[in-house]
Amino acid sequence: MTAKVSAGQPEAPRDDRGAAAIAEWWRSSITDIAPDQIRIRGYPIQDLVGTITFPAMVWLMTRGELPSPQQARLLETVLVAGVDHGPLAPSLSIARMAATCGVGLNNAMASGVNVLGDVHGGAGEQCMELLGDIVRDPDFASDASRVAAAHVEAFRAANGRYLPGFGHRYHRTDPRSVRIGALLEEAIGQGIVTGDALKAARAVEAVLAGKGRAVPLNIDGITAVVLLELGFPAALGRGLFILSRSVGICAHAWEQMQEGGRIKGPVPKEFTYAYQGPALRSVPQAWTGGSTAGKPNDADQLPDQD
Amino acid sequence: MTAKVSAGQPEAPRDDRGAAAIAEWWRSSITDIAPDQIRIRGYPIQDLVGTITFPAMVWLMTRGELPSPQQARLLETVLVAGVDHGPLAPSLSIARMAATCGVGLNNAMASGVNVLGDVHGGAGEQCMELLGDIVRDPDFASDASRVAAAHVEAFRAANGRYLPGFGHRYHRTDPRSVRIGALLEEAIGQGIVTGDALKAARAVEAVLAGKGRAVPLNIDGITAVVLLELGFPAALGRGLFILSRSVGICAHAWEQMQEGGRIKGPVPKEFTYAYQGPALRSVPQAWTGGSTAGKPNDADQLPDQD
Amino acid sequence: MTAKVSAGQPEAPRDDRGAAAIAEWWRSSITDIAPDQIRIRGYPIQDLVGTITFPAMVWLMTRGELPSPQQARLLETVLVAGVDHGPLAPSLSIARMAATCGVGLNNAMASGVNVLGDVHGGAGEQCMELLGDIVRDPDFASDASRVAAAHVEAFRAANGRYLPGFGHRYHRTDPRSVRIGALLEEAIGQGIVTGDALKAARAVEAVLAGKGRAVPLNIDGITAVVLLELGFPAALGRGLFILSRSVGICAHAWEQMQEGGRIKGPVPKEFTYAYQGPALRSVPQAWTGGSTAGKPNDADQLPDQD
Amino acid sequence: MTAKVSAGQPEAPRDDRGAAAIAEWWRSSITDIAPDQIRIRGYPIQDLVGTITFPAMVWLMTRGELPSPQQARLLETVLVAGVDHGPLAPSLSIARMAATCGVGLNNAMASGVNVLGDVHGGAGEQCMELLGDIVRDPDFASDASRVAAAHVEAFRAANGRYLPGFGHRYHRTDPRSVRIGALLEEAIGQGIVTGDALKAARAVEAVLAGKGRAVPLNIDGITAVVLLELGFPAALGRGLFILSRSVGICAHAWEQMQEGGRIKGPVPKEFTYAYQGPALRSVPQAWTGGSTAGKPNDADQLPDQD
């Protein structure tokens, strides 16, 4: 691959091997910068500002091409819906606790974003993989129900009963899923997306409902469906969720900063934890040379502790 | 303050002191959740999804009230404009390096966000403080030029010559500032914002221009102006910049993950660093007991190194 | 400054400007590496391993020179004493929560370390500054009491009543401070350190005791005293505290990983938070075009909520 | 499991369900705290400070029991050896870059620690798994060579040719491995450890050497051997490496802070990156309404750019 070094850097060393090697090392296809010129994926930034929406910019940056305005609006629904679910999710409570420890808003936000890992932030990504497998199954068109049942069974055999994207500990019917589902149906009707991923998700819901109480799509699930319909790869799904949830993380860290506490722990200070380790004991003679063995220092001071 | 505990948590302990103390410890005015119900600042989430834009949601989450669609569009211009400035800013190169070290996309993004501190991410915030002080000066309405000059002088006396939000190492005229400035003028003409912050910024530009070559508003500066016009507090300015730049951080981390390298350092592996510390020496006798003093172990192997 | 590029990198580009500029950019005085050779501050690594202690290595790495074995032992007391104070400090609880979110041990530890900021990790650093100012006061030798009282008063006028390093919410007499204080007295007696910083700290204790109940040196305070006695700069004090507390962060994250929970929030799931924001309201007409104004979507479903 | 709530918290709510649930949620076997009492795994902290070494404390905290002084000294060798390998490893360069962005030392250190993931910090852990499998193979005692060959082949079939812990891009013979190997042989001779893991590692070296040039144990490999000999689980190996490397991360961040730069990117500012994405193009009519289509804004200003 030949690296094309951007023109226009007045102080750059003339074209020696060092500069070329560095340029190749840091190559990128996202933003092209020269003095007085910034282009995103080939579009002058000033042609985008005030013209495209923020969700369209998210799409352009991550995928390289602009979406249609209709596609961008569909992406916007999941970005709007995912911003927050209260202060007790670890990402949010961590950001709030961090905000009281004498660090910047950026550090508090990073602390929250950092824990949106495979388990906390990855349900949508895993759901995208499951549903994507179903849609790509050659028998999906002819027999979605059977294909969905087979993939659910295989998924559970490999990963346990919990199915990412379906059901919620707290909500029976997640109002976000219902609303986004309705908007997605509209978009399918208008031919903006195919509806295959939604069909796969409904087939999974039917499989689950057949086994007892309803386990409907939750917010991770409907988000996965929308992103699949829009052609996003599963692994990028987590990135989009992070961009959405970062708004909540920012808002909670900010709210906590307004309150002005110092060193907020997970519970009020009058609570404590349960120590469950060994009772009082003395340091072995190998370390003490025998001088204190058998006589732990705090035994006399606090005789009724143990 | 009396904590109103949200209704509807079926498994909650009855109203004992523990539950009330916990509820008060984690109190929040952002999101109200009950089974099958999620409200953001009082608005049912399903009324917001598909109705308001993502920038409007950012505003609602951080400030508590919905903006008008016109205000949201103005906020959107700075969110769109700030997403990226190439892979060599520390926040971006760190995210790319992190992405090659065997961590998740969330961790790579957190590593980038974490460094958007006082220096790297704080110029907009500091510019908001400077311009806000100018606007709030009682003489601003009658003599903006003199007020701006006085505040610039005071700022420089306290903080050094560099004025956050003005001038750029690389761009003479930042295309983002020009475009956002034009859109802001339109909004002022329509009465959406007052124009006071822009007036203050132009007065500062005039002060700086009077002293030599033009030092125009850069992207941090015009963003500061827009956020001030829209009524955001300065300290929240950094949060909004982070939300915007997180898009670039996500896109760069993702692009790097597609490339598939392992443990990417800051420069290609054929480069090295300059060691400038002490030359070869031997561990003092106090540590060795004299056995190796004066005879560092690698002296013979590499006789011509030093 | 002329960069001396380390010899021995076989693939390096010949001495062109690019390589020299890179070498200078990444210059360091800590570790000198060439093929089959690693030297720390000039000492061959194989002369240090098995010869000096880990605390001595911490000293060498951060300060550039080896301590005496006696100095290293004194440093070791504060590294050993500071490792943990239970799971409810934010740095620890955050690491435990992170460990349940599907991230690596490194990410869980980073999340904890990240919040050891000005407030949570900075007390020792601030105490070092206060005590250092007292010791450097020209009247300290002749009248430590008066100098201490003046500095305490000045500190409180500038920063509020709380004096970093003195007193504890929980312990009246911190067993760590008592033990380290005794070991420090021994070291003073042996001429290993001067005792000036301890004298300053005792003078501050006397000032505080004169005003009511005893407010003795806590672990941050005695650590500050030891580090000052050993000649560490105040700002590095935080780094040493982080190295010590990282042990606890590692142990707690590891213990949590053994338990195997998923997405651990700050409190058990049967608890909730208090929502204190606006009650149910409808999205303004400017956003809805009037279609849903005045009729929030969840009003009928949940009539007795508000 | 019944939670034993620590005694002695004067302000705690009486034994209601809330306090018990919280105590159980945050249960831990590491540190037992009551007023004026801190015990680590049952040992009063004041009995440990000045008595055991910092590596012994690392062992006690993570494993629950004290090592013998001999075991602690062996652990110390790998903690001392692993602190640094120059500023160009991503964890180090990231910490240095972070230190110039206006964040605290804790944030700079966290940024470095955060990237010690599966690839950058995980080689030792993977090597421990490989060697542990070899040692536990029932035929290991009778035919170590054949068992090692079989496990190497299986590992490579599953993971590719690269064998974690063996060979180094830069060093032919890593001076750290040679020195630690010699100290380990001594410990085996004294009966402190069995030597099984070292035997397994030597068998792997022989397998690799049989295929061409020597691929000896590197620092990750010898560290893995020592930790296995000492009975550490593989997954905790990464934690110990992080504790060691944190010293280097602290030292480099601190050295960078002393230099006083601002916003240090990965390369000096006269270098640039290679943009490899689309050339100049115009925003589609669907977004512009046709007004600017076909006429990108910066085409005229910068006619000779493309």
mmCIF file with all atom_site columns, C-alpha atoms in Angstrom, chain B residues 1-7 9 11-13 18-19 22-24 26-37 39 41-44 46-48 51-53 56 64-69 72 103 106-107 114 266-267 270-284 286-288 295-298 301-302 305-306, chain C residues 1-7 9 11-13 18-19 22-24 26-37 39 41-44 46-48 51-53 56 64-69 72 103 106-107 114 266-267 270-284 286-288 295-298 301-302 305-306:
data_model
loop_
_atom_site.group_PDB
_atom_site.id
_atom_site.type_symbol
_atom_site.label_atom_id
_atom_site.label_alt_id
_atom_site.label_comp_id
_atom_site.label_asym_id
_atom_site.label_entity_id
_atom_site.label_seq_id
_atom_site.pdbx_PDB_ins_code
_atom_site.Cartn_x
_atom_site.Cartn_y
_atom_site.Cartn_z
_atom_site.occupancy
_atom_site.B_iso_or_equiv
_atom_site.pdbx_formal_charge
_atom_site.auth_seq_id
_atom_site.auth_comp_id
_atom_site.auth_asym_id
_atom_site.auth_atom_id
_atom_site.pdbx_PDB_model_num
ATOM 1   C CA . MET B 1 1   ? -34.749 17.480 51.708 1.00 0.00 ? 1   MET B CA 1
ATOM 2   C CA . THR B 1 2   ? -37.317 14.716 51.686 1.00 0.00 ? 2   THR B CA 1
ATOM 3   C CA . ALA B 1 3   ? -36.661 11.947 49.228 1.00 0.00 ? 3   ALA B CA 1
ATOM 4   C CA . LYS B 1 4   ? -39.700 10.808 47.273 1.00 0.00 ? 4   LYS B CA 1
ATOM 5   C CA . VAL B 1 5   ? -39.033 7.178  46.512 1.00 0.00 ? 5   VAL B CA 1
ATOM 6   C CA . SER B 1 6   ? -40.386 6.126  43.129 1.00 0.00 ? 6   SER B CA 1
ATOM 7   C CA . ALA B 1 7   ? -43.317 3.798  43.326 1.00 0.00 ? 7   ALA B CA 1
ATOM 8   C CA . GLN B 1 9   ? -40.528 -1.634 42.770 1.00 0.00 ? 9   GLN B CA 1
ATOM 9   C CA . GLU B 1 11  ? -39.342 -6.480 45.603 1.00 0.00 ? 11  GLU B CA 1
ATOM 10  C CA . ALA B 1 12  ? -38.343 -3.412 47.608 1.00 0.00 ? 12  ALA B CA 1
ATOM 11  C CA . PRO B 1 13  ? -38.100 -3.694 51.355 1.00 0.00 ? 13  PRO B CA 1
ATOM 12  C CA . GLY B 1 18  ? -32.239 1.583  54.957 1.00 0.00 ? 18  GLY B CA 1
ATOM 13  C CA . ALA B 1 19  ? -34.258 1.918  51.779 1.00 0.00 ? 19  ALA B CA 1
ATOM 14  C CA . ILE B 1 22  ? -30.213 4.550  49.916 1.00 0.00 ? 22  ILE B CA 1
ATOM 15  C CA . ALA B 1 23  ? -32.863 6.308  47.829 1.00 0.00 ? 23  ALA B CA 1
ATOM 16  C CA . GLU B 1 24  ? -31.759 9.688  49.139 1.00 0.00 ? 24  GLU B CA 1
ATOM 17  C CA . TRP B 1 26  ? -28.728 8.091  44.882 1.00 0.00 ? 26  TRP B CA 1
ATOM 18  C CA . ARG B 1 27  ? -31.365 10.745 44.281 1.00 0.00 ? 27  ARG B CA 1
ATOM 19  C CA . SER B 1 28  ? -31.567 12.216 40.788 1.00 0.00 ? 28  SER B CA 1
ATOM 20  C CA . SER B 1 29  ? -33.772 14.553 38.791 1.00 0.00 ? 29  SER B CA 1
ATOM 21  C CA . ILE B 1 30  ? -33.014 13.074 35.399 1.00 0.00 ? 30  ILE B CA 1
ATOM 22  C CA . THR B 1 31  ? -34.867 9.855  34.730 1.00 0.00 ? 31  THR B CA 1
ATOM 23  C CA . ASP B 1 32  ? -37.932 8.465  36.482 1.00 0.00 ? 32  ASP B CA 1
ATOM 24  C CA . ILE B 1 33  ? -38.320 4.720  36.123 1.00 0.00 ? 33  ILE B CA 1
ATOM 25  C CA . ALA B 1 34  ? -41.102 2.403  37.163 1.00 0.00 ? 34  ALA B CA 1
ATOM 26  C CA . PRO B 1 35  ? -42.156 -0.898 35.620 1.00 0.00 ? 35  PRO B CA 1
ATOM 27  C CA . ASP B 1 36  ? -43.097 -0.266 31.969 1.00 0.00 ? 36  ASP B CA 1
ATOM 28  C CA . GLN B 1 37  ? -42.440 3.451  32.391 1.00 0.00 ? 37  GLN B CA 1
ATOM 29  C CA . ARG B 1 39  ? -39.623 9.330  31.786 1.00 0.00 ? 39  ARG B CA 1
ATOM 30  C CA . ARG B 1 41  ? -37.217 14.971 32.993 1.00 0.00 ? 41  ARG B CA 1
ATOM 31  C CA . GLY B 1 42  ? -40.962 14.185 33.167 1.00 0.00 ? 42  GLY B CA 1
ATOM 32  C CA . TYR B 1 43  ? -41.456 13.335 29.467 1.00 0.00 ? 43  TYR B CA 1
ATOM 33  C CA . PRO B 1 44  ? -42.409 9.738  28.645 1.00 0.00 ? 44  PRO B CA 1
ATOM 34  C CA . GLN B 1 46  ? -41.890 7.142  23.910 1.00 0.00 ? 46  GLN B CA 1
ATOM 35  C CA . ASP B 1 47  ? -43.066 10.727 23.412 1.00 0.00 ? 47  ASP B CA 1
ATOM 36  C CA . LEU B 1 48  ? -39.489 11.824 22.781 1.00 0.00 ? 48  LEU B CA 1
ATOM 37  C CA . THR B 1 51  ? -40.140 13.351 17.967 1.00 0.00 ? 51  THR B CA 1
ATOM 38  C CA . ILE B 1 52  ? -37.089 15.233 19.214 1.00 0.00 ? 52  ILE B CA 1
ATOM 39  C CA . THR B 1 53  ? -33.589 15.100 17.789 1.00 0.00 ? 53  THR B CA 1
ATOM 40  C CA . ALA B 1 56  ? -32.366 18.082 21.747 1.00 0.00 ? 56  ALA B CA 1
ATOM 41  C CA . GLY B 1 64  ? -33.565 19.665 32.396 1.00 0.00 ? 64  GLY B CA 1
ATOM 42  C CA . GLU B 1 65  ? -35.731 21.440 29.836 1.00 0.00 ? 65  GLU B CA 1
ATOM 43  C CA . LEU B 1 66  ? -36.361 20.902 26.138 1.00 0.00 ? 66  LEU B CA 1
ATOM 44  C CA . PRO B 1 67  ? -34.864 23.445 23.738 1.00 0.00 ? 67  PRO B CA 1
ATOM 45  C CA . SER B 1 68  ? -36.862 24.811 20.867 1.00 0.00 ? 68  SER B CA 1
ATOM 46  C CA . PRO B 1 69  ? -36.194 23.070 17.537 1.00 0.00 ? 69  PRO B CA 1
ATOM 47  C CA . ALA B 1 72  ? -31.461 22.354 19.041 1.00 0.00 ? 72  ALA B CA 1
ATOM 48  C CA . VAL B 1 103 ? -9.194  -4.393 25.030 1.00 0.00 ? 103 VAL B CA 1
ATOM 49  C CA . ASN B 1 106 ? -15.484 0.714  25.202 1.00 0.00 ? 106 ASN B CA 1
ATOM 50  C CA . ASN B 1 107 ? -12.033 0.618  26.809 1.00 0.00 ? 107 ASN B CA 1
ATOM 51  C CA . ASN B 1 114 ? -9.957  10.241 29.640 1.00 0.00 ? 114 ASN B CA 1
ATOM 52  C CA . PRO B 1 266 ? 3.384   5.736  18.815 1.00 0.00 ? 266 PRO B CA 1
ATOM 53  C CA . VAL B 1 267 ? 5.923   5.213  16.017 1.00 0.00 ? 267 VAL B CA 1
ATOM 54  C CA . GLU B 1 270 ? 12.236  0.783  13.391 1.00 0.00 ? 270 GLU B CA 1
ATOM 55  C CA . PHE B 1 271 ? 12.325  4.055  15.312 1.00 0.00 ? 271 PHE B CA 1
ATOM 56  C CA . THR B 1 272 ? 13.648  4.390  18.817 1.00 0.00 ? 272 THR B CA 1
ATOM 57  C CA . TYR B 1 273 ? 13.896  6.955  21.591 1.00 0.00 ? 273 TYR B CA 1
ATOM 58  C CA . ALA B 1 274 ? 16.856  8.868  22.967 1.00 0.00 ? 274 ALA B CA 1
ATOM 59  C CA . TYR B 1 275 ? 18.061  7.640  26.333 1.00 0.00 ? 275 TYR B CA 1
ATOM 60  C CA . GLN B 1 276 ? 19.519  10.590 28.177 1.00 0.00 ? 276 GLN B CA 1
ATOM 61  C CA . GLY B 1 277 ? 20.124  9.241  31.653 1.00 0.00 ? 277 GLY B CA 1
ATOM 62  C CA . PRO B 1 278 ? 23.238  8.021  33.471 1.00 0.00 ? 278 PRO B CA 1
ATOM 63  C CA . ALA B 1 279 ? 25.723  5.768  31.684 1.00 0.00 ? 279 ALA B CA 1
ATOM 64  C CA . LEU B 1 280 ? 26.516  2.255  32.886 1.00 0.00 ? 280 LEU B CA 1
ATOM 65  C CA . ARG B 1 281 ? 27.158  2.042  36.631 1.00 0.00 ? 281 ARG B CA 1
ATOM 66  C CA . SER B 1 282 ? 27.367  -0.539 39.382 1.00 0.00 ? 282 SER B CA 1
ATOM 67  C CA . VAL B 1 283 ? 25.010  -1.159 42.277 1.00 0.00 ? 283 VAL B CA 1
ATOM 68  C CA . PRO B 1 284 ? 26.421  0.283  45.519 1.00 0.00 ? 284 PRO B CA 1
ATOM 69  C CA . ALA B 1 286 ? 25.216  -1.238 50.587 1.00 0.00 ? 286 ALA B CA 1
ATOM 70  C CA . TRP B 1 287 ? 22.939  -3.424 48.454 1.00 0.00 ? 287 TRP B CA 1
ATOM 71  C CA . THR B 1 288 ? 25.373  -6.009 47.135 1.00 0.00 ? 288 THR B CA 1
ATOM 72  C CA . LYS B 1 295 ? 31.766  -4.625 38.168 1.00 0.00 ? 295 LYS B CA 1
ATOM 73  C CA . PRO B 1 296 ? 28.448  -4.130 36.416 1.00 0.00 ? 296 PRO B CA 1
ATOM 74  C CA . ASN B 1 297 ? 27.317  -7.393 34.866 1.00 0.00 ? 297 ASN B CA 1
ATOM 75  C CA . ASP B 1 298 ? 26.975  -6.300 31.285 1.00 0.00 ? 298 ASP B CA 1
ATOM 76  C CA . GLN B 1 301 ? 29.479  -8.351 26.966 1.00 0.00 ? 301 GLN B CA 1
ATOM 77  C CA . LEU B 1 302 ? 29.051  -4.928 25.459 1.00 0.00 ? 302 LEU B CA 1
ATOM 78  C CA . GLN B 1 305 ? 28.600  0.695  24.436 1.00 0.00 ? 305 GLN B CA 1
ATOM 79  C CA . ASP B 1 306 ? 29.757  3.491  26.675 1.00 0.00 ? 306 ASP B CA 1
ATOM 80  C CA . MET C 1 1   ? 19.460  19.662 23.707 1.00 0.00 ? 1   MET C CA 1
ATOM 81  C CA . THR C 1 2   ? 21.150  17.076 21.569 1.00 0.00 ? 2   THR C CA 1
ATOM 82  C CA . ALA C 1 3   ? 19.466  13.715 21.465 1.00 0.00 ? 3   ALA C CA 1
ATOM 83  C CA . LYS C 1 4   ? 21.792  10.768 21.838 1.00 0.00 ? 4   LYS C CA 1
ATOM 84  C CA . VAL C 1 5   ? 20.080  7.966  19.969 1.00 0.00 ? 5   VAL C CA 1
ATOM 85  C CA . SER C 1 6   ? 20.656  4.583  21.570 1.00 0.00 ? 6   SER C CA 1
ATOM 86  C CA . ALA C 1 7   ? 22.804  2.294  19.508 1.00 0.00 ? 7   ALA C CA 1
ATOM 87  C CA . GLN C 1 9   ? 18.571  -1.004 16.543 1.00 0.00 ? 9   GLN C CA 1
ATOM 88  C CA . GLU C 1 11  ? 16.393  -1.997 11.301 1.00 0.00 ? 11  GLU C CA 1
ATOM 89  C CA . ALA C 1 12  ? 16.533  1.712  12.083 1.00 0.00 ? 12  ALA C CA 1
ATOM 90  C CA . PRO C 1 13  ? 16.645  4.165  9.218  1.00 0.00 ? 13  PRO C CA 1
ATOM 91  C CA . GLY C 1 18  ? 13.071  11.911 10.905 1.00 0.00 ? 18  GLY C CA 1
ATOM 92  C CA . ALA C 1 19  ? 14.693  9.384  13.211 1.00 0.00 ? 19  ALA C CA 1
ATOM 93  C CA . ILE C 1 22  ? 11.376  11.034 16.805 1.00 0.00 ? 22  ILE C CA 1
ATOM 94  C CA . ALA C 1 23  ? 14.155  10.055 19.206 1.00 0.00 ? 23  ALA C CA 1
ATOM 95  C CA . GLU C 1 24  ? 14.193  13.539 20.681 1.00 0.00 ? 24  GLU C CA 1
ATOM 96  C CA . TRP C 1 26  ? 10.379  10.403 23.029 1.00 0.00 ? 26  TRP C CA 1
ATOM 97  C CA . ARG C 1 27  ? 13.581  11.043 24.984 1.00 0.00 ? 27  ARG C CA 1
ATOM 98  C CA . SER C 1 28  ? 13.769  9.623  28.483 1.00 0.00 ? 28  SER C CA 1
ATOM 99  C CA . SER C 1 29  ? 16.292  9.232  31.283 1.00 0.00 ? 29  SER C CA 1
ATOM 100 C CA . ILE C 1 30  ? 14.769  6.138  32.839 1.00 0.00 ? 30  ILE C CA 1
ATOM 101 C CA . THR C 1 31  ? 15.569  2.982  30.911 1.00 0.00 ? 31  THR C CA 1
ATOM 102 C CA . ASP C 1 32  ? 18.298  2.372  28.349 1.00 0.00 ? 32  ASP C CA 1
ATOM 103 C CA . ILE C 1 33  ? 17.585  -0.509 26.026 1.00 0.00 ? 33  ILE C CA 1
ATOM 104 C CA . ALA C 1 34  ? 19.729  -2.160 23.381 1.00 0.00 ? 34  ALA C CA 1
ATOM 105 C CA . PRO C 1 35  ? 19.636  -5.743 22.140 1.00 0.00 ? 35  PRO C CA 1
ATOM 106 C CA . ASP C 1 36  ? 20.296  -8.063 25.112 1.00 0.00 ? 36  ASP C CA 1
ATOM 107 C CA . GLN C 1 37  ? 20.756  -5.060 27.392 1.00 0.00 ? 37  GLN C CA 1
ATOM 108 C CA . ARG C 1 39  ? 19.625  -0.708 32.152 1.00 0.00 ? 39  ARG C CA 1
ATOM 109 C CA . ARG C 1 41  ? 19.047  4.610  35.398 1.00 0.00 ? 41  ARG C CA 1
ATOM 110 C CA . GLY C 1 42  ? 22.408  3.150  34.316 1.00 0.00 ? 42  GLY C CA 1
ATOM 111 C CA . TYR C 1 43  ? 22.226  -0.073 36.359 1.00 0.00 ? 43  TYR C CA 1
ATOM 112 C CA . PRO C 1 44  ? 22.053  -3.345 34.401 1.00 0.00 ? 44  PRO C CA 1
ATOM 113 C CA . GLN C 1 46  ? 20.288  -8.186 36.114 1.00 0.00 ? 46  GLN C CA 1
ATOM 114 C CA . ASP C 1 47  ? 22.357  -6.425 38.775 1.00 0.00 ? 47  ASP C CA 1
ATOM 115 C CA . LEU C 1 48  ? 19.157  -5.118 40.379 1.00 0.00 ? 48  LEU C CA 1
ATOM 116 C CA . THR C 1 51  ? 19.670  -7.536 44.832 1.00 0.00 ? 51  THR C CA 1
ATOM 117 C CA . ILE C 1 52  ? 17.422  -4.571 45.554 1.00 0.00 ? 52  ILE C CA 1
ATOM 118 C CA . THR C 1 53  ? 13.877  -4.643 46.904 1.00 0.00 ? 53  THR C CA 1
ATOM 119 C CA . ALA C 1 56  ? 13.993  0.405  46.192 1.00 0.00 ? 56  ALA C CA 1
ATOM 120 C CA . GLY C 1 64  ? 16.795  8.395  39.432 1.00 0.00 ? 64  GLY C CA 1
ATOM 121 C CA . GLU C 1 65  ? 19.051  7.241  42.257 1.00 0.00 ? 65  GLU C CA 1
ATOM 122 C CA . LEU C 1 66  ? 19.071  4.187  44.497 1.00 0.00 ? 66  LEU C CA 1
ATOM 123 C CA . PRO C 1 67  ? 18.087  4.689  48.136 1.00 0.00 ? 67  PRO C CA 1
ATOM 124 C CA . SER C 1 68  ? 20.046  3.113  50.926 1.00 0.00 ? 68  SER C CA 1
ATOM 125 C CA . PRO C 1 69  ? 18.535  -0.145 52.221 1.00 0.00 ? 69  PRO C CA 1
ATOM 126 C CA . ALA C 1 72  ? 14.000  1.725  51.179 1.00 0.00 ? 72  ALA C CA 1
ATOM 127 C CA . VAL C 1 103 ? -13.986 -6.063 31.116 1.00 0.00 ? 103 VAL C CA 1
ATOM 128 C CA . ASN C 1 106 ? -6.538  -4.252 33.735 1.00 0.00 ? 106 ASN C CA 1
ATOM 129 C CA . ASN C 1 107 ? -9.687  -2.261 32.910 1.00 0.00 ? 107 ASN C CA 1
ATOM 130 C CA . ASN C 1 114 ? -8.647  6.764  37.657 1.00 0.00 ? 114 ASN C CA 1
ATOM 131 C CA . PRO C 1 266 ? -23.847 0.098  43.948 1.00 0.00 ? 266 PRO C CA 1
ATOM 132 C CA . VAL C 1 267 ? -26.730 -1.459 45.891 1.00 0.00 ? 267 VAL C CA 1
ATOM 133 C CA . GLU C 1 270 ? -34.293 -4.466 45.501 1.00 0.00 ? 270 GLU C CA 1
ATOM 134 C CA . PHE C 1 271 ? -33.248 -0.929 46.364 1.00 0.00 ? 271 PHE C CA 1
ATOM 135 C CA . THR C 1 272 ? -34.008 2.067  44.208 1.00 0.00 ? 272 THR C CA 1
ATOM 136 C CA . TYR C 1 273 ? -33.201 5.759  43.984 1.00 0.00 ? 273 TYR C CA 1
ATOM 137 C CA . ALA C 1 274 ? -35.328 8.816  44.630 1.00 0.00 ? 274 ALA C CA 1
ATOM 138 C CA . TYR C 1 275 ? -36.457 10.612 41.500 1.00 0.00 ? 275 TYR C CA 1
ATOM 139 C CA . GLN C 1 276 ? -36.812 14.267 42.338 1.00 0.00 ? 276 GLN C CA 1
ATOM 140 C CA . GLY C 1 277 ? -37.385 15.907 38.964 1.00 0.00 ? 277 GLY C CA 1
ATOM 141 C CA . PRO C 1 278 ? -40.495 17.148 37.182 1.00 0.00 ? 278 PRO C CA 1
ATOM 142 C CA . ALA C 1 279 ? -43.702 15.082 37.241 1.00 0.00 ? 279 ALA C CA 1
ATOM 143 C CA . LEU C 1 280 ? -45.277 13.744 34.060 1.00 0.00 ? 280 LEU C CA 1
ATOM 144 C CA . ARG C 1 281 ? -45.530 16.320 31.287 1.00 0.00 ? 281 ARG C CA 1
ATOM 145 C CA . SER C 1 282 ? -46.157 16.510 27.551 1.00 0.00 ? 282 SER C CA 1
ATOM 146 C CA . VAL C 1 283 ? -43.751 17.412 24.774 1.00 0.00 ? 283 VAL C CA 1
ATOM 147 C CA . PRO C 1 284 ? -44.344 20.990 23.570 1.00 0.00 ? 284 PRO C CA 1
ATOM 148 C CA . ALA C 1 286 ? -43.055 23.083 18.722 1.00 0.00 ? 286 ALA C CA 1
ATOM 149 C CA . TRP C 1 287 ? -41.726 19.505 18.532 1.00 0.00 ? 287 TRP C CA 1
ATOM 150 C CA . THR C 1 288 ? -44.906 17.507 18.003 1.00 0.00 ? 288 THR C CA 1
ATOM 151 C CA . LYS C 1 295 ? -51.613 14.107 26.191 1.00 0.00 ? 295 LYS C CA 1
ATOM 152 C CA . PRO C 1 296 ? -48.496 12.335 27.393 1.00 0.00 ? 296 PRO C CA 1
ATOM 153 C CA . ASN C 1 297 ? -48.485 8.773  26.155 1.00 0.00 ? 297 ASN C CA 1
ATOM 154 C CA . ASP C 1 298 ? -48.242 6.967  29.423 1.00 0.00 ? 298 ASP C CA 1
ATOM 155 C CA . GLN C 1 301 ? -51.694 3.238  31.116 1.00 0.00 ? 301 GLN C CA 1
ATOM 156 C CA . LEU C 1 302 ? -50.575 4.242  34.570 1.00 0.00 ? 302 LEU C CA 1
ATOM 157 C CA . GLN C 1 305 ? -48.797 7.188  39.150 1.00 0.00 ? 305 GLN C CA 1
ATOM 158 C CA . ASP C 1 306 ? -49.033 10.942 39.576 1.00 0.00 ? 306 ASP C CA 1
#
